[in-house]
XYZ file of C-alpha atoms in Angstrom:
773
model
C -2.915 -8.633 165.428
C -0.375 -6.252 163.899
C 1.233 -9.162 162.206
C -1.962 -10.231 160.720
C -2.751 -6.661 159.489
C 0.763 -6.437 158.000
C 0.280 -9.755 156.205
C -3.018 -8.580 154.905
C -1.503 -5.405 153.649
C 1.305 -7.243 152.049
C -1.180 -9.545 150.229
C -3.176 -6.579 149.068
C 0.043 -4.857 147.887
C 1.141 -7.984 146.028
C -2.234 -8.274 144.442
C -2.156 -4.676 143.327
C 1.314 -5.033 142.037
C 0.387 -8.098 140.052
C -2.703 -6.248 138.638
C -0.408 -3.338 137.820
C 2.076 -5.584 136.040
C -0.660 -7.252 134.014
C -2.094 -3.792 133.148
C 1.356 -2.642 132.050
C 1.891 -5.757 129.957
C -1.473 -5.392 128.296
C -0.802 -1.719 127.772
C 2.638 -2.532 126.265
C 1.098 -5.055 123.730
C -1.733 -2.615 123.023
C 0.812 0.168 122.325
C 2.924 -2.310 120.401
C -0.077 -3.026 118.140
C -0.970 0.604 117.711
C 2.657 1.789 117.285
C 4.525 -1.017 115.569
C 8.252 -0.913 114.954
C 9.259 1.071 111.868
C 10.354 -1.032 108.898
C 14.038 -1.986 108.741
C 16.077 0.606 106.947
C 16.967 0.457 103.224
C 20.434 -0.830 102.752
C 22.879 -0.112 100.056
C 23.058 -2.788 97.395
C 26.411 -4.513 97.603
C 27.954 -6.618 94.890
C 30.787 -9.059 95.849
C 33.113 -11.293 93.869
C 33.466 -15.087 94.351
C 35.623 -14.519 97.458
C 33.110 -12.287 99.201
C 35.097 -9.071 98.593
C 32.994 -5.940 97.806
C 33.472 -5.132 94.073
C 30.582 -2.515 93.737
C 27.905 -0.851 95.817
C 25.160 1.634 95.336
C 23.798 4.480 97.487
C 20.414 4.146 99.086
C 17.490 6.351 98.002
C 18.367 8.856 100.798
C 21.919 9.064 99.393
C 23.483 7.057 102.250
C 26.295 4.481 102.269
C 24.428 1.996 104.490
C 25.988 -1.380 103.764
C 24.435 -4.325 105.605
C 26.746 -6.268 107.827
C 25.704 -9.940 107.735
C 25.685 -11.983 110.963
C 28.670 -14.070 109.679
C 30.646 -10.853 109.206
C 30.390 -9.946 112.861
C 33.614 -11.522 114.111
C 34.198 -12.478 117.728
C 36.654 -9.649 117.988
C 34.186 -7.091 116.653
C 31.388 -8.374 118.930
C 33.565 -8.404 122.030
C 35.020 -4.887 121.464
C 31.701 -3.238 120.758
C 29.945 -4.832 123.757
C 32.862 -4.077 126.067
C 32.733 -0.398 125.035
C 29.003 0.206 124.525
C 27.027 -2.174 126.723
C 28.712 -4.789 128.929
C 25.432 -6.336 130.049
C 23.953 -6.412 126.511
C 23.139 -10.109 126.789
C 21.652 -9.858 130.236
C 19.152 -6.946 130.204
C 15.778 -6.819 128.446
C 16.704 -3.807 126.393
C 16.706 -1.418 129.325
C 19.508 -1.475 131.898
C 17.659 -0.185 135.074
C 20.889 -0.333 137.129
C 22.635 1.897 134.607
C 19.661 4.270 134.645
C 19.841 4.549 138.384
C 23.568 5.139 138.421
C 23.319 7.672 135.718
C 20.473 9.507 137.491
C 22.413 9.751 140.796
C 25.581 10.860 139.114
C 23.877 13.526 137.055
C 22.045 14.841 140.135
C 25.037 14.919 142.486
C 27.289 16.583 139.820
C 24.498 18.803 138.558
C 25.238 18.006 134.920
C 25.037 15.052 132.540
C 28.189 12.957 133.124
C 27.059 9.540 131.904
C 24.355 7.970 129.853
C 22.369 4.878 130.338
C 21.459 3.923 126.748
C 21.885 0.349 125.864
C 22.814 -0.968 122.471
C 19.144 -1.642 121.921
C 18.046 1.806 122.820
C 20.738 3.232 120.456
C 19.169 1.108 117.735
C 15.825 2.566 118.620
C 17.247 6.130 118.414
C 18.924 5.399 115.013
C 15.763 3.966 113.564
C 13.763 7.106 114.708
C 16.026 10.116 115.327
C 14.615 12.691 117.718
C 15.768 15.527 119.892
C 17.446 14.148 122.986
C 15.099 14.912 125.991
C 13.220 12.886 128.626
C 10.261 12.224 126.316
C 12.587 10.844 123.632
C 14.283 8.661 126.213
C 10.879 7.148 127.175
C 10.061 6.454 123.601
C 13.429 4.828 123.077
C 12.859 2.675 126.127
C 9.572 1.502 124.730
C 10.995 0.868 121.324
C 13.876 -1.058 122.940
C 11.402 -3.393 124.570
C 9.727 -3.903 121.167
C 13.038 -4.645 119.619
C 13.828 -7.227 122.226
C 10.429 -8.821 121.669
C 10.841 -9.059 117.934
C 14.592 -9.785 117.388
C 17.308 -11.937 118.907
C 20.249 -10.311 120.756
C 22.505 -11.127 117.720
C 20.135 -9.495 115.364
C 19.850 -6.381 117.467
C 23.681 -6.123 117.571
C 23.585 -6.537 113.757
C 21.091 -3.632 113.564
C 23.290 -1.490 115.722
C 26.334 -2.231 113.565
C 24.316 -1.357 110.456
C 22.911 1.889 111.697
C 25.639 3.411 113.753
C 26.655 6.799 112.182
C 30.244 7.603 111.103
C 29.820 11.132 109.736
C 28.704 12.456 106.500
C 26.598 9.925 104.671
C 28.342 6.863 106.118
C 26.286 4.581 108.216
C 27.243 1.167 109.549
C 30.423 -0.463 110.315
C 30.597 -2.171 106.981
C 30.329 1.123 105.114
C 32.965 2.521 107.361
C 35.374 -0.366 107.123
C 35.047 -0.348 103.327
C 35.448 3.415 102.885
C 38.218 3.975 105.497
C 40.035 0.613 105.487
C 39.041 -0.997 102.169
C 38.178 -4.236 103.831
C 35.169 -6.213 105.229
C 34.334 -5.767 108.938
C 35.302 -9.315 109.815
C 38.912 -8.437 108.731
C 39.241 -5.460 111.036
C 42.023 -5.409 113.723
C 41.384 -4.508 117.417
C 42.936 -1.051 116.837
C 40.708 -0.428 113.760
C 37.556 -1.630 115.524
C 38.267 0.582 118.584
C 39.012 3.595 116.413
C 35.747 3.142 114.520
C 33.791 2.641 117.814
C 34.630 6.110 119.155
C 33.697 7.996 116.006
C 29.873 7.835 116.429
C 30.207 9.691 119.749
C 31.680 12.771 117.989
C 31.341 12.267 114.133
C 31.848 15.894 113.330
C 34.985 16.363 115.334
C 36.611 12.861 114.740
C 36.886 12.812 111.054
C 38.969 9.944 109.599
C 41.724 11.278 107.398
C 41.441 14.735 109.016
C 41.637 14.119 112.793
C 43.671 10.929 112.778
C 45.932 12.064 115.669
C 42.932 12.880 117.854
C 41.255 9.548 116.947
C 44.440 7.702 117.939
C 44.454 9.546 121.181
C 40.882 8.594 122.014
C 41.410 5.049 120.668
C 44.328 4.507 123.034
C 42.331 5.757 126.060
C 39.819 2.955 125.345
C 42.526 0.364 124.739
C 44.017 1.174 128.091
C 40.627 0.961 129.739
C 40.218 -2.494 128.065
C 43.560 -3.424 129.515
C 42.450 -2.379 133.025
C 39.291 -4.340 132.701
C 41.225 -7.280 131.262
C 38.993 -7.497 128.225
C 41.999 -8.381 126.046
C 45.391 -9.792 126.701
C 48.332 -7.556 127.346
C 49.998 -8.610 123.976
C 46.742 -7.762 122.139
C 46.571 -4.345 123.711
C 50.261 -3.620 123.008
C 49.889 -4.457 119.354
C 46.783 -2.339 119.042
C 48.455 0.609 120.780
C 51.396 0.450 118.362
C 49.326 0.096 115.248
C 49.342 3.372 113.230
C 46.221 4.841 111.758
C 46.800 5.842 108.170
C 43.156 5.579 107.043
C 41.376 8.178 104.951
C 38.102 8.315 103.282
C 38.188 6.468 100.126
C 35.659 5.523 97.447
C 33.645 2.407 96.998
C 34.996 0.116 94.313
C 33.069 0.081 91.024
C 34.176 -3.081 89.331
C 32.026 -5.118 86.931
C 29.612 -2.139 86.418
C 27.517 -3.663 83.691
C 26.892 -6.834 85.649
C 26.296 -4.824 88.823
C 23.590 -2.711 87.279
C 22.081 -5.825 85.723
C 21.847 -7.695 88.973
C 20.805 -4.639 90.988
C 17.545 -4.436 88.955
C 16.553 -7.844 90.407
C 16.784 -6.448 93.964
C 18.679 -7.676 96.917
C 20.992 -6.213 99.584
C 24.082 -8.313 99.178
C 24.567 -9.971 95.838
C 27.429 -12.522 95.876
C 28.476 -13.062 92.317
C 30.751 -15.769 90.833
C 33.134 -13.203 89.262
C 36.816 -14.023 89.537
C 38.147 -10.508 90.042
C 41.682 -11.344 88.948
C 40.415 -12.835 85.630
C 37.939 -9.931 85.264
C 40.637 -7.264 85.643
C 43.046 -9.048 83.257
C 40.312 -9.413 80.641
C 39.283 -5.811 80.908
C 42.853 -4.664 80.374
C 43.201 -6.824 77.267
C 39.798 -5.651 76.018
C 40.673 -2.000 76.594
C 44.043 -2.178 74.833
C 42.533 -4.159 71.903
C 39.733 -1.845 71.285
C 42.015 1.185 71.459
C 43.979 -0.251 68.600
C 40.810 -1.090 66.564
C 39.603 2.504 66.778
C 41.830 3.252 63.833
C 39.534 0.961 61.775
C 36.384 2.791 63.190
C 35.652 -0.259 65.513
C 34.980 1.331 68.866
C 33.238 -1.260 71.037
C 33.526 -4.850 72.189
C 32.255 -7.148 74.924
C 33.529 -10.393 76.594
C 31.895 -13.007 78.765
C 33.638 -16.082 80.265
C 31.859 -19.126 81.620
C 33.458 -21.805 83.765
C 32.348 -24.991 81.944
C 32.653 -27.197 85.030
C 30.583 -24.931 87.362
C 28.574 -23.037 84.720
C 29.468 -19.921 86.588
C 30.060 -16.622 84.812
C 33.557 -15.621 86.056
C 34.127 -12.588 83.821
C 31.607 -9.978 82.500
C 32.840 -6.971 80.534
C 29.980 -5.279 78.767
C 32.177 -2.736 77.019
C 35.828 -1.763 76.797
C 35.385 1.216 79.020
C 32.258 1.822 81.155
C 33.281 5.542 81.577
C 33.380 6.155 77.819
C 30.488 8.628 77.293
C 31.277 9.272 73.630
C 31.013 5.785 72.234
C 28.328 4.386 74.620
C 30.544 2.694 77.169
C 27.670 2.206 79.523
C 25.742 0.060 77.033
C 25.777 -3.599 77.968
C 27.102 -5.336 74.885
C 26.659 -8.764 76.512
C 22.910 -8.186 76.954
C 22.320 -6.327 73.706
C 20.187 -8.026 71.109
C 22.117 -8.318 67.830
C 22.081 -10.461 64.624
C 24.215 -13.617 65.314
C 25.630 -14.094 61.788
C 26.686 -17.730 61.356
C 27.168 -18.576 65.014
C 24.077 -20.886 65.151
C 25.337 -23.258 62.408
C 27.058 -25.629 64.895
C 23.886 -26.244 66.668
C 22.045 -26.866 63.356
C 24.568 -29.447 62.138
C 24.708 -31.077 65.610
C 20.948 -31.498 65.616
C 21.197 -32.994 62.006
C 23.780 -35.496 63.319
C 21.399 -36.456 66.193
C 18.463 -36.780 63.728
C 20.481 -39.165 61.561
C 20.280 -36.765 58.655
C 23.963 -35.989 58.274
C 27.415 -37.026 59.384
C 30.635 -35.033 58.951
C 31.587 -36.705 55.681
C 28.061 -36.460 54.228
C 28.264 -34.772 50.802
C 25.872 -31.858 50.291
C 25.699 -29.474 47.232
C 26.753 -25.825 47.447
C 24.917 -24.495 44.413
C 22.283 -21.742 43.844
C 18.874 -22.538 45.455
C 15.543 -20.827 45.567
C 13.055 -21.550 48.445
C 9.852 -19.746 47.367
C 11.779 -16.579 46.477
C 14.424 -16.929 49.195
C 17.832 -17.246 47.413
C 20.683 -17.297 49.987
C 24.303 -16.616 48.926
C 27.621 -17.477 50.482
C 29.730 -14.866 52.248
C 32.165 -14.668 49.222
C 29.242 -14.916 46.705
C 30.762 -18.034 45.146
C 29.611 -21.643 44.952
C 31.672 -24.808 45.653
C 29.646 -27.623 44.215
C 30.012 -30.848 46.127
C 31.282 -30.362 49.715
C 31.268 -32.396 52.903
C 29.246 -31.267 55.933
C 32.597 -30.763 57.816
C 33.908 -28.533 55.018
C 30.628 -26.581 54.967
C 30.896 -25.865 58.676
C 34.618 -25.180 58.700
C 34.123 -22.560 55.838
C 30.873 -21.383 57.166
C 29.053 -21.910 53.794
C 25.558 -20.464 53.831
C 23.703 -22.521 51.210
C 24.524 -25.966 52.727
C 23.393 -24.601 56.067
C 20.118 -23.374 54.646
C 19.581 -26.750 52.917
C 20.366 -28.573 56.087
C 17.830 -26.377 57.995
C 15.203 -27.059 55.299
C 15.847 -30.771 55.710
C 15.661 -30.606 59.590
C 12.827 -28.105 59.827
C 13.428 -24.613 61.220
C 10.662 -25.139 63.786
C 12.840 -27.674 65.529
C 15.777 -25.299 65.721
C 13.603 -22.534 67.102
C 12.205 -24.869 69.739
C 15.670 -25.888 70.804
C 16.850 -22.338 71.069
C 13.717 -21.386 72.975
C 14.534 -24.181 75.535
C 17.907 -22.580 75.917
C 16.261 -19.271 76.823
C 16.890 -17.301 73.590
C 14.317 -14.689 74.479
C 14.186 -12.737 71.287
C 13.880 -15.851 69.143
C 11.197 -17.129 71.475
C 9.367 -13.816 71.073
C 9.756 -13.745 67.252
C 9.266 -17.494 66.642
C 6.250 -16.886 64.374
C 8.119 -14.483 62.172
C 11.260 -16.602 61.604
C 12.211 -18.878 58.738
C 15.138 -20.342 56.911
C 17.116 -17.062 57.129
C 17.531 -17.457 60.908
C 20.517 -19.807 60.353
C 22.314 -16.959 58.602
C 21.636 -14.436 61.265
C 18.095 -13.439 60.444
C 17.102 -13.368 64.118
C 17.980 -11.591 67.382
C 20.332 -13.071 70.020
C 22.681 -11.838 72.743
C 26.282 -12.663 73.609
C 25.163 -14.079 76.857
C 22.735 -16.509 75.170
C 25.196 -17.691 72.498
C 28.034 -18.193 75.061
C 25.687 -20.250 77.199
C 24.805 -22.361 74.159
C 28.372 -22.974 73.268
C 29.135 -24.001 76.854
C 26.865 -26.951 76.370
C 29.114 -28.243 73.533
C 31.759 -28.615 76.195
C 29.424 -30.447 78.566
C 28.227 -33.398 76.452
C 25.410 -31.380 74.964
C 23.727 -30.453 78.321
C 22.848 -26.856 78.489
C 22.776 -25.295 81.965
C 21.815 -21.664 82.197
C 24.840 -19.490 83.202
C 25.042 -18.804 86.919
C 25.760 -15.200 87.897
C 25.357 -15.357 91.630
C 26.126 -17.904 94.324
C 22.463 -18.399 94.962
C 21.971 -19.605 91.455
C 22.265 -23.289 92.287
C 19.348 -24.791 90.242
C 20.293 -23.750 86.765
C 17.950 -24.714 83.912
C 19.109 -27.954 82.283
C 18.296 -28.840 78.718
C 19.613 -31.758 76.708
C 20.674 -29.932 73.551
C 22.727 -32.464 71.747
C 24.109 -35.911 72.348
C 27.721 -36.422 73.522
C 28.468 -37.891 70.032
C 27.162 -34.866 68.097
C 29.188 -32.555 70.386
C 32.348 -34.598 69.836
C 31.983 -34.239 66.108
C 31.361 -30.584 66.330
C 34.382 -30.043 68.585
C 36.621 -32.045 66.117
C 35.426 -29.944 63.160
C 35.592 -26.532 65.003
C 39.020 -27.108 66.440
C 40.626 -27.336 62.991
C 42.981 -24.354 62.276
C 43.210 -24.850 58.499
C 40.081 -22.873 57.691
C 39.284 -19.406 56.157
C 38.026 -17.810 59.280
C 41.448 -18.203 60.913
C 42.604 -14.576 61.552
C 45.013 -13.396 58.920
C 46.658 -11.000 61.438
C 47.487 -13.709 63.969
C 51.166 -13.977 64.192
C 52.773 -17.313 63.667
C 55.007 -16.701 66.663
C 52.071 -16.193 68.997
C 50.762 -19.209 70.945
C 47.674 -20.887 69.448
C 45.247 -22.042 72.075
C 43.686 -25.452 71.578
C 39.989 -24.553 71.407
C 36.949 -25.162 69.264
C 35.467 -21.883 68.006
C 32.988 -20.509 65.554
C 32.857 -16.977 64.023
C 29.966 -14.873 62.760
C 29.507 -11.550 60.906
C 26.083 -9.967 60.711
C 24.537 -8.456 57.603
C 25.983 -5.036 56.896
C 29.176 -5.982 58.876
C 27.659 -4.438 62.114
C 28.526 -7.351 64.363
C 31.653 -9.515 64.671
C 31.323 -12.640 66.768
C 33.740 -15.286 67.950
C 32.772 -17.923 70.542
C 35.197 -20.643 71.630
C 35.516 -23.336 74.207
C 37.754 -25.989 75.586
C 37.023 -28.332 78.517
C 37.499 -25.565 81.083
C 36.056 -22.390 79.737
C 33.753 -20.960 77.152
C 34.564 -17.396 76.061
C 32.180 -15.257 74.050
C 33.474 -12.119 72.093
C 31.400 -9.494 70.306
C 32.927 -6.536 68.533
C 31.435 -3.665 66.554
C 29.776 -0.337 67.337
C 26.895 0.199 69.728
C 25.649 2.784 67.265
C 25.012 0.139 64.707
C 27.419 1.569 62.239
C 28.778 -1.024 59.842
C 32.543 -1.134 59.113
C 33.943 -2.644 55.908
C 36.866 -4.250 57.764
C 34.603 -5.883 60.420
C 34.408 -9.621 60.492
C 34.304 -12.314 63.181
C 37.484 -13.850 61.806
C 39.742 -10.843 61.695
C 38.344 -8.732 64.531
C 36.696 -10.953 67.180
C 38.834 -14.069 66.962
C 42.253 -12.545 67.608
C 40.680 -11.130 70.827
C 39.327 -14.574 71.619
C 42.776 -16.211 71.282
C 44.339 -13.499 73.547
C 41.833 -14.202 76.221
C 42.282 -17.946 76.165
C 46.114 -17.496 76.286
C 45.646 -15.412 79.401
C 43.150 -17.568 81.285
C 44.138 -21.061 80.151
C 47.473 -21.053 78.379
C 47.965 -24.819 78.637
C 44.550 -25.583 77.336
C 45.835 -28.321 74.979
C 46.908 -30.419 77.990
C 43.411 -32.073 77.880
C 40.871 -32.424 75.136
C 37.523 -33.978 74.424
C 37.615 -37.813 74.011
C 35.427 -39.848 71.749
C 32.249 -40.871 73.689
C 30.766 -44.419 73.681
C 27.753 -43.319 71.485
C 30.160 -42.202 68.707
C 31.857 -44.704 66.357
C 33.753 -44.643 63.005
C 33.042 -46.316 59.745
C 34.232 -46.262 56.154
C 31.995 -44.238 53.701
C 32.181 -43.433 50.077
C 33.991 -40.132 49.738
C 31.705 -39.010 46.858
C 28.469 -39.305 48.885
C 29.344 -39.897 52.537
C 27.103 -43.043 52.435
C 27.994 -46.643 53.164
C 30.105 -47.834 50.218
C 28.596 -50.054 47.450
C 30.708 -52.638 45.671
C 31.349 -50.115 42.933
C 32.713 -47.476 45.300
C 36.501 -47.130 45.089
C 37.174 -43.950 47.049
C 36.632 -44.538 50.722
C 37.280 -42.393 53.830
C 36.685 -42.802 57.553
C 33.708 -40.993 59.078
C 32.220 -40.577 62.551
C 28.714 -41.748 63.030
C 26.044 -42.533 65.679
C 25.142 -46.242 65.696
C 21.489 -46.975 65.133
C 20.911 -43.229 64.505
C 23.006 -42.193 61.370
C 21.740 -43.213 58.022
C 22.537 -46.781 56.892
C 21.752 -45.986 53.260
C 24.099 -47.613 50.729
C 25.768 -45.369 48.155
C 23.842 -45.244 44.902
C 26.195 -42.864 43.210
C 26.653 -45.036 40.162
C 23.918 -46.418 38.045
C 24.163 -49.093 35.414
C 22.618 -47.860 32.087
C 21.923 -49.737 28.933
C 23.501 -47.962 25.912
C 24.155 -48.549 22.258
C 27.548 -49.944 21.124
C 28.484 -46.454 19.823
C 27.324 -44.869 23.197
C 24.983 -42.453 21.466
C 21.666 -43.864 22.696
C 20.488 -45.170 26.006
C 17.789 -47.815 26.514
C 15.337 -48.820 29.133
C 14.399 -52.480 29.696
C 11.274 -51.880 27.643
C 12.978 -50.624 24.555
C 16.381 -52.363 24.686
C 17.120 -54.437 21.530
C 17.803 -58.148 21.869
C 21.414 -57.537 21.203
C 23.889 -54.840 20.090
C 23.915 -52.917 23.390
C 26.205 -52.842 26.349
C 26.108 -51.918 30.012
C 27.920 -48.953 31.509
C 28.112 -47.307 34.918
C 27.244 -43.598 34.910
C 27.640 -41.237 37.837
C 24.190 -39.833 38.782
C 24.415 -35.998 38.706
C 21.518 -34.093 40.286
C 19.909 -31.383 38.085
C 21.208 -28.584 40.241
C 24.740 -29.939 39.840
C 24.389 -30.295 36.014
C 23.511 -26.576 35.970
C 26.464 -25.835 38.169
C 28.845 -27.831 36.040
C 27.507 -26.236 32.887
C 27.895 -22.706 34.154
C 31.445 -23.374 35.439
C 32.519 -25.269 32.397
C 33.083 -28.445 34.393
C 32.943 -31.589 32.150
C 31.072 -34.586 33.371
C 29.831 -37.738 31.587
C 26.246 -37.411 30.565
C 24.013 -40.320 29.928
C 23.236 -40.566 26.243
C 19.772 -39.421 25.010
C 17.059 -42.069 25.456
C 15.900 -44.156 22.511
C 13.659 -41.780 20.571
C 11.507 -44.714 19.447
C 10.602 -45.594 23.174
C 7.036 -44.740 23.953
C 7.224 -45.326 27.722
C 6.688 -42.407 30.056
C 9.398 -42.645 32.746
C 9.016 -42.435 36.420
C 11.421 -40.259 38.262
C 12.184 -36.575 38.765
C 10.208 -34.251 36.621
C 11.937 -30.976 35.614
C 12.253 -28.494 38.494
C 11.297 -24.935 37.520
C 13.529 -22.487 39.341
C 12.439 -19.431 37.546
C 9.902 -17.907 37.842
C 9.157 -18.767 41.477
C 5.928 -20.712 42.095
C 3.205 -18.719 43.706
C 4.951 -15.356 43.379
C 3.334 -12.122 42.194
C 5.407 -10.187 39.576
C 4.987 -6.429 38.976
C 5.762 -5.505 35.435
C 6.035 -1.904 34.096
C 3.290 -1.016 31.546
C 5.664 1.266 29.671
C 8.733 -0.936 29.525
C 7.640 -4.524 30.218
C 10.612 -6.810 30.811
C 10.311 -10.513 29.969
C 10.559 -13.184 32.654
C 13.233 -15.774 32.600
C 12.426 -19.484 32.245
C 14.893 -21.856 33.912
C 14.548 -25.504 34.926
C 16.750 -28.261 36.335
C 16.427 -31.768 34.875
C 17.636 -35.276 35.460
C 20.909 -36.524 34.062
C 19.146 -38.354 31.241
C 17.306 -35.408 29.826
C 18.497 -33.650 26.654
C 15.440 -31.452 25.742
C 12.559 -29.843 27.546
C 9.258 -28.390 26.198
C 7.760 -25.200 27.702
C 3.981 -24.388 27.819
C 2.337 -21.137 28.782
C -1.307 -21.403 29.954
C -1.478 -24.871 28.381
C -0.201 -23.586 25.026
C 3.085 -24.795 23.592
C 5.733 -22.023 23.761
C 9.170 -23.324 22.964
C 11.527 -26.275 22.872
C 15.053 -25.874 24.349
C 18.011 -27.891 25.497
C 18.174 -29.027 29.202
C 19.583 -26.184 31.304
C 19.155 -23.579 28.471
C 17.583 -20.177 29.543
C 14.479 -18.871 27.824
C 12.488 -15.574 28.143
C 8.786 -14.757 27.711
C 6.523 -11.748 28.203
C 3.463 -12.818 30.169
C -0.093 -11.584 30.075
C -1.727 -9.911 33.136
C -3.375 -12.164 35.600
C -2.711 -15.738 36.684
C -0.218 -17.502 34.444
C 0.296 -21.338 34.424
C 3.798 -22.465 33.313
C 4.490 -26.151 32.409
C 7.733 -27.876 31.601
C 7.908 -31.323 30.159
C 11.116 -33.262 29.539
C 11.820 -35.705 26.705
C 10.786 -38.579 29.050
C 7.273 -37.266 29.388
C 7.657 -36.061 32.985
C 5.928 -32.761 33.639
C 6.062 -29.996 36.242
C 3.460 -27.109 36.526
C 3.680 -23.815 38.479
C 1.457 -20.867 38.679
C 2.452 -17.159 39.092
C 0.416 -13.892 39.074
C 1.382 -10.979 36.862
C 0.269 -7.392 37.483
C 1.087 -4.420 35.152
C 1.770 -1.263 37.037
C 2.964 2.325 36.229
C 6.711 2.345 37.258
């Protein structure tokens, strides 16, 4: 009977116990829902180089150095040491070690004082997340939070939280912050002696201060090392080595390398930002940059910036936004790599490359470098001179402006804008509706970062890949900018050293790197650019003043290019060991040297030229034209008016109207076609006179008191000797071809007509307004 009662009571007890457990579980989950765990703490932003070493870091909002230790930085030695000292049964208990609590309770009661604690690593994490006064109530909350932590995180994640929150005195929290500030290394590189020394500091952070109480820290460290030896946590040899290791640590400072890039990347958020920066190359470049700018200050040039891209990986390995970040006088904290500036002539290679791909030009194509007027836009060359007939290669080597504007007019500036937009030129994309022909001469906004990324595509068969700053940037934006053939032609042209933008101050004894490069100088001499590349690297250099102050001595050739050469000699001294080879889509052919077209039978001067099969123009040279002339060569005939006999045939070089004007102004003799038969009544087909002044569709403001006459200028075909001017359909004057005339217009719309002696006519309309000036 007693047995049955006992069994019944036992069943009732088990039932009540089970109900109690269920209630506790329900209560726990209810409290867990009502009082969720606090959000993880804010961590300091850490910037690392390509080897994972910390190169910069930032305080949290509460002014703490709380660097996040990643799971892969918790070495087996660190894990083993911390668990052996803080919580041997960490991987066995559910966040609360009830045996340790019982032992601590008995010890504290029998000795009438607190002799040992029972806090697990999980409970210490709970205390660090929500600091409170140490009492029984706080312990109960810690226990509850510990269960919540065990429910939400894995054991390794809880250990990671502990290592990230453990205090080390002052504003230092976490083992990574301590290892960086005290030992200048990452936690996975710490020795047993260093880990043990760090593990005892959180118990007494105010009395065990690294650098101040090192002897006391060594004493406490060695006590624990001997305890580890007794418990056989480590081998005898490991303990002996740790005991003999000195402690010479002191509180240092966090490194502050690559400051411009660090601030740039920090804005995008993230706890640990692993960059692709090669710190060795970065520091060498910064030293060269600092020394170079110091010398340039005598010329009132106070700032410069450099970016280096690895062409094979598309990674940015060096980023120096100024010569001295700490320079508060001349804006050292301005990021010159990210600043929007006028690019000067640096976009010309892309323009000519696109023209190659469109079949419009080849390197030996002849283009005229003479005055032009595009609806009032009259570009000039850098030296304010004109060169007449030049090849495209010459125009690019000498950075001539007028051939570039002509080429852009032929290509269409919308195509160039679209290509630049695809390559992430943000300011150009933003201003695309405002831009025109002047953009090829720097009439737009770009950054050094954008230009260097573009030039990197010339070293990668024309494929643009957006520069990669961090190791997580694996899917860079890819754009086919140019064909391999066009890139090869550009590289051949831009690698020539016999050109005017070769720096005059570059010593002949200095090593000349084998690179392709292009310079640029903005309007007002405010920006000097030089961007170069070989197969391995692309280097972008900007020099000038962040204040925007122009300097008479500032130019891409003489200021930016010497710095570019110095950088290449430092990072890739033997760059001429390998160079770009001619791709399959590029071939060579003979062309007429006077036009760059396929030679006709009459062409005697021929040169080799690169071209793209099935793309480049197959037009045959028509430089010479057979003309019927009188025996005395004073009159020319057409087939309609040629006499039955008494004439002969002669080849004449066709000279465009603009070149006729150029030859006349520069006293260059050329053979003109004799005047046409005056008795011929046929109106000829062909080019009508081109009126270059006034400009068609333009409004002219003329002073009422002192009206100045307007100039009449036209360009005619080679066979024209006289032109006839008409104002508002009334005859005004006869003049020789190319001769300048003047007239004073009436107010309002004015129609101007010009007819040549072949009956070909051109009309334009202007508007005149008289004002009080």
